[in-house]
Amino acid sequence: MSGMDRQAHWEAIYARRAPDEVSWFQPHATVSMDIIRSALPDRDAHILEVGGGASLLVDDLLDAGYRRVTVLDLAPSALGVVRSRLGPRARAVSFVQGDITTVALQPAGFALWHDRAVFHFLTDEGDRRRYLDQVRRAVVPGGLVLVATFAEDGPTQCSGLKVVRYSPGQLHAVLGHEFDLVDSRREEHRTPGGAVQHFTYCLLRLP
């Protein structure tokens, strides 16, 4: 699927569903915040939220005192949801619209890269390679990469698209063994519709 096709797909998803009706919605990003608070105590560190969509992680980060947050998403309407929800606080956040495999990011601009439920949609090896090239360019040396995907017993599809499922070992391997595995977690996520989805979280540190 091309970048333009991906954008049209996700724009259609947000046009059909309210932000709290999409399957990945969480009232609070509890697992992500627990890991971030522990691994990145510096509230001035620059955090990139990849595929932020209508996620409330940015709200939780601001509430926790983090002052430099960038939210990136492919769908302009998703970023509009975040801006509207944050109201005046949106002025403290940077917003970037684009495809994570191709968008221009500031070199060595981020202390932490966070992605919950984007990477597992990259079923093409070339897209995964371009994603990892972006990680290596955009994250500072010694910086952190927190990626969450469907676990090996999670769904095989989401929002009409196939996904790749990962155990912690598999996710570490595909992201790159040159990165140190700092932490891994398993999440039992309950969707707004009541279904249970299992997620794998891996926190990696760049050399």
PDB file of N, CA and C in Angstrom, residues 13-75:
ATOM      1  N   ILE A  13     -11.108   5.688   8.268  1.00  0.00           N
ATOM      2  CA  ILE A  13     -11.370   5.105   9.597  1.00  0.00           C
ATOM      3  C   ILE A  13     -11.850   6.184  10.564  1.00  0.00           C
ATOM      4  N   TYR A  14     -11.148   7.320  10.590  1.00  0.00           N
ATOM      5  CA  TYR A  14     -11.520   8.384  11.523  1.00  0.00           C
ATOM      6  C   TYR A  14     -12.815   9.078  11.109  1.00  0.00           C
ATOM      7  N   ALA A  15     -13.149   9.020   9.825  1.00  0.00           N
ATOM      8  CA  ALA A  15     -14.422   9.595   9.388  1.00  0.00           C
ATOM      9  C   ALA A  15     -15.610   8.745   9.840  1.00  0.00           C
ATOM     10  N   ARG A  16     -15.397   7.424   9.967  1.00  0.00           N
ATOM     11  CA  ARG A  16     -16.495   6.511  10.316  1.00  0.00           C
ATOM     12  C   ARG A  16     -16.664   6.325  11.821  1.00  0.00           C
ATOM     13  N   ARG A  17     -15.586   6.524  12.588  1.00  0.00           N
ATOM     14  CA  ARG A  17     -15.626   6.187  14.005  1.00  0.00           C
ATOM     15  C   ARG A  17     -15.205   7.372  14.870  1.00  0.00           C
ATOM     16  N   ALA A  18     -15.838   7.491  16.019  1.00  0.00           N
ATOM     17  CA  ALA A  18     -15.418   8.482  17.001  1.00  0.00           C
ATOM     18  C   ALA A  18     -14.068   8.065  17.577  1.00  0.00           C
ATOM     19  N   PRO A  19     -13.289   9.021  18.091  1.00  0.00           N
ATOM     20  CA  PRO A  19     -11.963   8.677  18.614  1.00  0.00           C
ATOM     21  C   PRO A  19     -11.972   7.596  19.677  1.00  0.00           C
ATOM     22  N   ASP A  20     -13.042   7.541  20.498  1.00  0.00           N
ATOM     23  CA  ASP A  20     -13.090   6.524  21.555  1.00  0.00           C
ATOM     24  C   ASP A  20     -13.782   5.244  21.114  1.00  0.00           C
ATOM     25  N   GLU A  21     -13.988   5.100  19.802  1.00  0.00           N
ATOM     26  CA  GLU A  21     -14.583   3.877  19.262  1.00  0.00           C
ATOM     27  C   GLU A  21     -13.582   3.013  18.507  1.00  0.00           C
ATOM     28  N   VAL A  22     -12.420   3.555  18.183  1.00  0.00           N
ATOM     29  CA  VAL A  22     -11.422   2.755  17.471  1.00  0.00           C
ATOM     30  C   VAL A  22     -10.859   1.704  18.419  1.00  0.00           C
ATOM     31  N   SER A  23     -10.446   0.564  17.876  1.00  0.00           N
ATOM     32  CA  SER A  23     -10.120  -0.592  18.721  1.00  0.00           C
ATOM     33  C   SER A  23      -8.935  -0.347  19.643  1.00  0.00           C
ATOM     34  N   TRP A  24      -8.014   0.529  19.247  1.00  0.00           N
ATOM     35  CA  TRP A  24      -6.796   0.738  20.031  1.00  0.00           C
ATOM     36  C   TRP A  24      -6.958   1.821  21.108  1.00  0.00           C
ATOM     37  N   PHE A  25      -8.157   2.394  21.228  1.00  0.00           N
ATOM     38  CA  PHE A  25      -8.370   3.477  22.182  1.00  0.00           C
ATOM     39  C   PHE A  25      -8.118   3.022  23.615  1.00  0.00           C
ATOM     40  N   GLN A  26      -7.435   3.878  24.375  1.00  0.00           N
ATOM     41  CA  GLN A  26      -7.205   3.676  25.815  1.00  0.00           C
ATOM     42  C   GLN A  26      -7.541   4.976  26.550  1.00  0.00           C
ATOM     43  N   PRO A  27      -8.311   4.922  27.629  1.00  0.00           N
ATOM     44  CA  PRO A  27      -8.546   6.144  28.401  1.00  0.00           C
ATOM     45  C   PRO A  27      -7.244   6.740  28.930  1.00  0.00           C
ATOM     46  N   HIS A  28      -6.281   5.865  29.254  1.00  0.00           N
ATOM     47  CA  HIS A  28      -4.946   6.295  29.658  1.00  0.00           C
ATOM     48  C   HIS A  28      -3.936   5.288  29.138  1.00  0.00           C
ATOM     49  N   ALA A  29      -2.783   5.801  28.709  1.00  0.00           N
ATOM     50  CA  ALA A  29      -1.723   4.928  28.182  1.00  0.00           C
ATOM     51  C   ALA A  29      -0.886   4.418  29.355  1.00  0.00           C
ATOM     52  N   THR A  30      -1.484   3.546  30.164  1.00  0.00           N
ATOM     53  CA  THR A  30      -0.894   3.170  31.451  1.00  0.00           C
ATOM     54  C   THR A  30       0.457   2.481  31.306  1.00  0.00           C
ATOM     55  N   VAL A  31       0.549   1.474  30.422  1.00  0.00           N
ATOM     56  CA  VAL A  31       1.810   0.734  30.287  1.00  0.00           C
ATOM     57  C   VAL A  31       2.899   1.638  29.716  1.00  0.00           C
ATOM     58  N   SER A  32       2.566   2.381  28.676  1.00  0.00           N
ATOM     59  CA  SER A  32       3.554   3.292  28.089  1.00  0.00           C
ATOM     60  C   SER A  32       4.057   4.300  29.113  1.00  0.00           C
ATOM     61  N   MET A  33       3.142   4.891  29.867  1.00  0.00           N
ATOM     62  CA  MET A  33       3.546   5.905  30.838  1.00  0.00           C
ATOM     63  C   MET A  33       4.392   5.313  31.950  1.00  0.00           C
ATOM     64  N   ASP A  34       4.079   4.109  32.376  1.00  0.00           N
ATOM     65  CA  ASP A  34       4.878   3.466  33.421  1.00  0.00           C
ATOM     66  C   ASP A  34       6.317   3.278  32.948  1.00  0.00           C
ATOM     67  N   ILE A  35       6.473   2.833  31.705  1.00  0.00           N
ATOM     68  CA  ILE A  35       7.817   2.620  31.154  1.00  0.00           C
ATOM     69  C   ILE A  35       8.533   3.948  30.962  1.00  0.00           C
ATOM     70  N   ILE A  36       7.848   4.937  30.394  1.00  0.00           N
ATOM     71  CA  ILE A  36       8.482   6.222  30.104  1.00  0.00           C
ATOM     72  C   ILE A  36       8.920   6.926  31.383  1.00  0.00           C
ATOM     73  N   ARG A  37       8.055   6.957  32.390  1.00  0.00           N
ATOM     74  CA  ARG A  37       8.426   7.608  33.651  1.00  0.00           C
ATOM     75  C   ARG A  37       9.684   6.977  34.259  1.00  0.00           C
ATOM     76  N   SER A  38       9.764   5.654  34.177  1.00  0.00           N
ATOM     77  CA  SER A  38      10.894   4.951  34.769  1.00  0.00           C
ATOM     78  C   SER A  38      12.172   5.158  33.963  1.00  0.00           C
ATOM     79  N   ALA A  39      12.054   5.123  32.641  1.00  0.00           N
ATOM     80  CA  ALA A  39      13.246   5.142  31.785  1.00  0.00           C
ATOM     81  C   ALA A  39      13.714   6.543  31.438  1.00  0.00           C
ATOM     82  N   LEU A  40      12.808   7.524  31.506  1.00  0.00           N
ATOM     83  CA  LEU A  40      13.132   8.881  31.048  1.00  0.00           C
ATOM     84  C   LEU A  40      12.633   9.905  32.071  1.00  0.00           C
ATOM     85  N   PRO A  41      13.347  10.067  33.167  1.00  0.00           N
ATOM     86  CA  PRO A  41      12.895  11.005  34.205  1.00  0.00           C
ATOM     87  C   PRO A  41      13.008  12.476  33.814  1.00  0.00           C
ATOM     88  N   ASP A  42      13.863  12.789  32.834  1.00  0.00           N
ATOM     89  CA  ASP A  42      14.081  14.175  32.417  1.00  0.00           C
ATOM     90  C   ASP A  42      12.840  14.714  31.703  1.00  0.00           C
ATOM     91  N   ARG A  43      12.128  15.638  32.340  1.00  0.00           N
ATOM     92  CA  ARG A  43      10.897  16.196  31.765  1.00  0.00           C
ATOM     93  C   ARG A  43      11.153  17.134  30.588  1.00  0.00           C
ATOM     94  N   ASP A  44      12.411  17.504  30.353  1.00  0.00           N
ATOM     95  CA  ASP A  44      12.748  18.341  29.195  1.00  0.00           C
ATOM     96  C   ASP A  44      13.185  17.516  27.991  1.00  0.00           C
ATOM     97  N   ALA A  45      13.250  16.199  28.144  1.00  0.00           N
ATOM     98  CA  ALA A  45      13.647  15.333  27.029  1.00  0.00           C
ATOM     99  C   ALA A  45      12.591  15.386  25.938  1.00  0.00           C
ATOM    100  N   HIS A  46      13.033  15.345  24.684  1.00  0.00           N
ATOM    101  CA  HIS A  46      12.122  15.448  23.538  1.00  0.00           C
ATOM    102  C   HIS A  46      11.590  14.065  23.172  1.00  0.00           C
ATOM    103  N   ILE A  47      10.261  13.929  23.175  1.00  0.00           N
ATOM    104  CA  ILE A  47       9.587  12.656  22.914  1.00  0.00           C
ATOM    105  C   ILE A  47       8.831  12.741  21.592  1.00  0.00           C
ATOM    106  N   LEU A  48       8.988  11.725  20.756  1.00  0.00           N
ATOM    107  CA  LEU A  48       8.214  11.608  19.513  1.00  0.00           C
ATOM    108  C   LEU A  48       7.178  10.518  19.685  1.00  0.00           C
ATOM    109  N   GLU A  49       5.909  10.883  19.507  1.00  0.00           N
ATOM    110  CA  GLU A  49       4.800   9.930  19.543  1.00  0.00           C
ATOM    111  C   GLU A  49       4.414   9.591  18.113  1.00  0.00           C
ATOM    112  N   VAL A  50       4.793   8.393  17.664  1.00  0.00           N
ATOM    113  CA  VAL A  50       4.570   7.966  16.278  1.00  0.00           C
ATOM    114  C   VAL A  50       3.171   7.372  16.145  1.00  0.00           C
ATOM    115  N   GLY A  51       2.419   7.859  15.168  1.00  0.00           N
ATOM    116  CA  GLY A  51       1.053   7.369  14.985  1.00  0.00           C
ATOM    117  C   GLY A  51       0.171   7.759  16.156  1.00  0.00           C
ATOM    118  N   GLY A  52       0.336   8.993  16.619  1.00  0.00           N
ATOM    119  CA  GLY A  52      -0.394   9.440  17.804  1.00  0.00           C
ATOM    120  C   GLY A  52      -1.895   9.346  17.667  1.00  0.00           C
ATOM    121  N   GLY A  53      -2.392   9.556  16.424  1.00  0.00           N
ATOM    122  CA  GLY A  53      -3.828   9.434  16.189  1.00  0.00           C
ATOM    123  C   GLY A  53      -4.627  10.154  17.240  1.00  0.00           C
ATOM    124  N   ALA A  54      -5.634   9.478  17.750  1.00  0.00           N
ATOM    125  CA  ALA A  54      -6.451  10.063  18.809  1.00  0.00           C
ATOM    126  C   ALA A  54      -5.989   9.595  20.183  1.00  0.00           C
ATOM    127  N   SER A  55      -4.775   9.067  20.265  1.00  0.00           N
ATOM    128  CA  SER A  55      -4.248   8.555  21.529  1.00  0.00           C
ATOM    129  C   SER A  55      -4.193   9.653  22.586  1.00  0.00           C
ATOM    130  N   LEU A  56      -4.440   9.266  23.834  1.00  0.00           N
ATOM    131  CA  LEU A  56      -4.351  10.204  24.951  1.00  0.00           C
ATOM    132  C   LEU A  56      -2.977  10.192  25.609  1.00  0.00           C
ATOM    133  N   LEU A  57      -1.998   9.532  24.980  1.00  0.00           N
ATOM    134  CA  LEU A  57      -0.656   9.530  25.560  1.00  0.00           C
ATOM    135  C   LEU A  57      -0.130  10.947  25.705  1.00  0.00           C
ATOM    136  N   VAL A  58      -0.345  11.797  24.724  1.00  0.00           N
ATOM    137  CA  VAL A  58       0.179  13.162  24.806  1.00  0.00           C
ATOM    138  C   VAL A  58      -0.418  13.885  26.009  1.00  0.00           C
ATOM    139  N   ASP A  59      -1.696  13.670  26.289  1.00  0.00           N
ATOM    140  CA  ASP A  59      -2.323  14.273  27.465  1.00  0.00           C
ATOM    141  C   ASP A  59      -1.627  13.786  28.736  1.00  0.00           C
ATOM    142  N   ASP A  60      -1.398  12.459  28.793  1.00  0.00           N
ATOM    143  CA  ASP A  60      -0.754  11.881  29.974  1.00  0.00           C
ATOM    144  C   ASP A  60       0.672  12.401  30.138  1.00  0.00           C
ATOM    145  N   LEU A  61       1.389  12.571  29.022  1.00  0.00           N
ATOM    146  CA  LEU A  61       2.753  13.101  29.096  1.00  0.00           C
ATOM    147  C   LEU A  61       2.751  14.534  29.623  1.00  0.00           C
ATOM    148  N   LEU A  62       1.856  15.361  29.109  1.00  0.00           N
ATOM    149  CA  LEU A  62       1.773  16.739  29.585  1.00  0.00           C
ATOM    150  C   LEU A  62       1.391  16.779  31.062  1.00  0.00           C
ATOM    151  N   ASP A  63       0.450  15.931  31.451  1.00  0.00           N
ATOM    152  CA  ASP A  63       0.040  15.880  32.857  1.00  0.00           C
ATOM    153  C   ASP A  63       1.203  15.480  33.761  1.00  0.00           C
ATOM    154  N   ALA A  64       2.113  14.641  33.236  1.00  0.00           N
ATOM    155  CA  ALA A  64       3.263  14.173  34.017  1.00  0.00           C
ATOM    156  C   ALA A  64       4.418  15.168  34.009  1.00  0.00           C
ATOM    157  N   GLY A  65       4.262  16.277  33.275  1.00  0.00           N
ATOM    158  CA  GLY A  65       5.273  17.321  33.287  1.00  0.00           C
ATOM    159  C   GLY A  65       6.244  17.319  32.126  1.00  0.00           C
ATOM    160  N   TYR A  66       6.088  16.403  31.167  1.00  0.00           N
ATOM    161  CA  TYR A  66       6.962  16.416  29.995  1.00  0.00           C
ATOM    162  C   TYR A  66       6.614  17.627  29.138  1.00  0.00           C
ATOM    163  N   ARG A  67       7.632  18.369  28.718  1.00  0.00           N
ATOM    164  CA  ARG A  67       7.405  19.669  28.100  1.00  0.00           C
ATOM    165  C   ARG A  67       7.743  19.731  26.620  1.00  0.00           C
ATOM    166  N   ARG A  68       8.347  18.655  26.077  1.00  0.00           N
ATOM    167  CA  ARG A  68       8.743  18.687  24.658  1.00  0.00           C
ATOM    168  C   ARG A  68       8.223  17.410  23.997  1.00  0.00           C
ATOM    169  N   VAL A  69       7.022  17.493  23.433  1.00  0.00           N
ATOM    170  CA  VAL A  69       6.360  16.340  22.833  1.00  0.00           C
ATOM    171  C   VAL A  69       5.989  16.675  21.394  1.00  0.00           C
ATOM    172  N   THR A  70       6.316  15.768  20.486  1.00  0.00           N
ATOM    173  CA  THR A  70       5.904  15.872  19.086  1.00  0.00           C
ATOM    174  C   THR A  70       4.975  14.700  18.774  1.00  0.00           C
ATOM    175  N   VAL A  71       3.825  15.003  18.189  1.00  0.00           N
ATOM    176  CA  VAL A  71       2.861  13.970  17.793  1.00  0.00           C
ATOM    177  C   VAL A  71       2.846  13.889  16.275  1.00  0.00           C
ATOM    178  N   LEU A  72       3.102  12.695  15.762  1.00  0.00           N
ATOM    179  CA  LEU A  72       3.118  12.455  14.315  1.00  0.00           C
ATOM    180  C   LEU A  72       2.006  11.478  13.950  1.00  0.00           C
ATOM    181  N   ASP A  73       1.305  11.786  12.867  1.00  0.00           N
ATOM    182  CA  ASP A  73       0.309  10.840  12.365  1.00  0.00           C
ATOM    183  C   ASP A  73       0.140  11.032  10.874  1.00  0.00           C
ATOM    184  N   LEU A  74      -0.270   9.962  10.220  1.00  0.00           N
ATOM    185  CA  LEU A  74      -0.506   9.990   8.782  1.00  0.00           C
ATOM    186  C   LEU A  74      -1.785  10.734   8.433  1.00  0.00           C
ATOM    187  N   ALA A  75      -2.778  10.677   9.327  1.00  0.00           N
ATOM    188  CA  ALA A  75      -4.113  11.219   9.042  1.00  0.00           C
ATOM    189  C   ALA A  75      -4.265  12.627   9.622  1.00  0.00           C
TER     190      ALA A  75
END
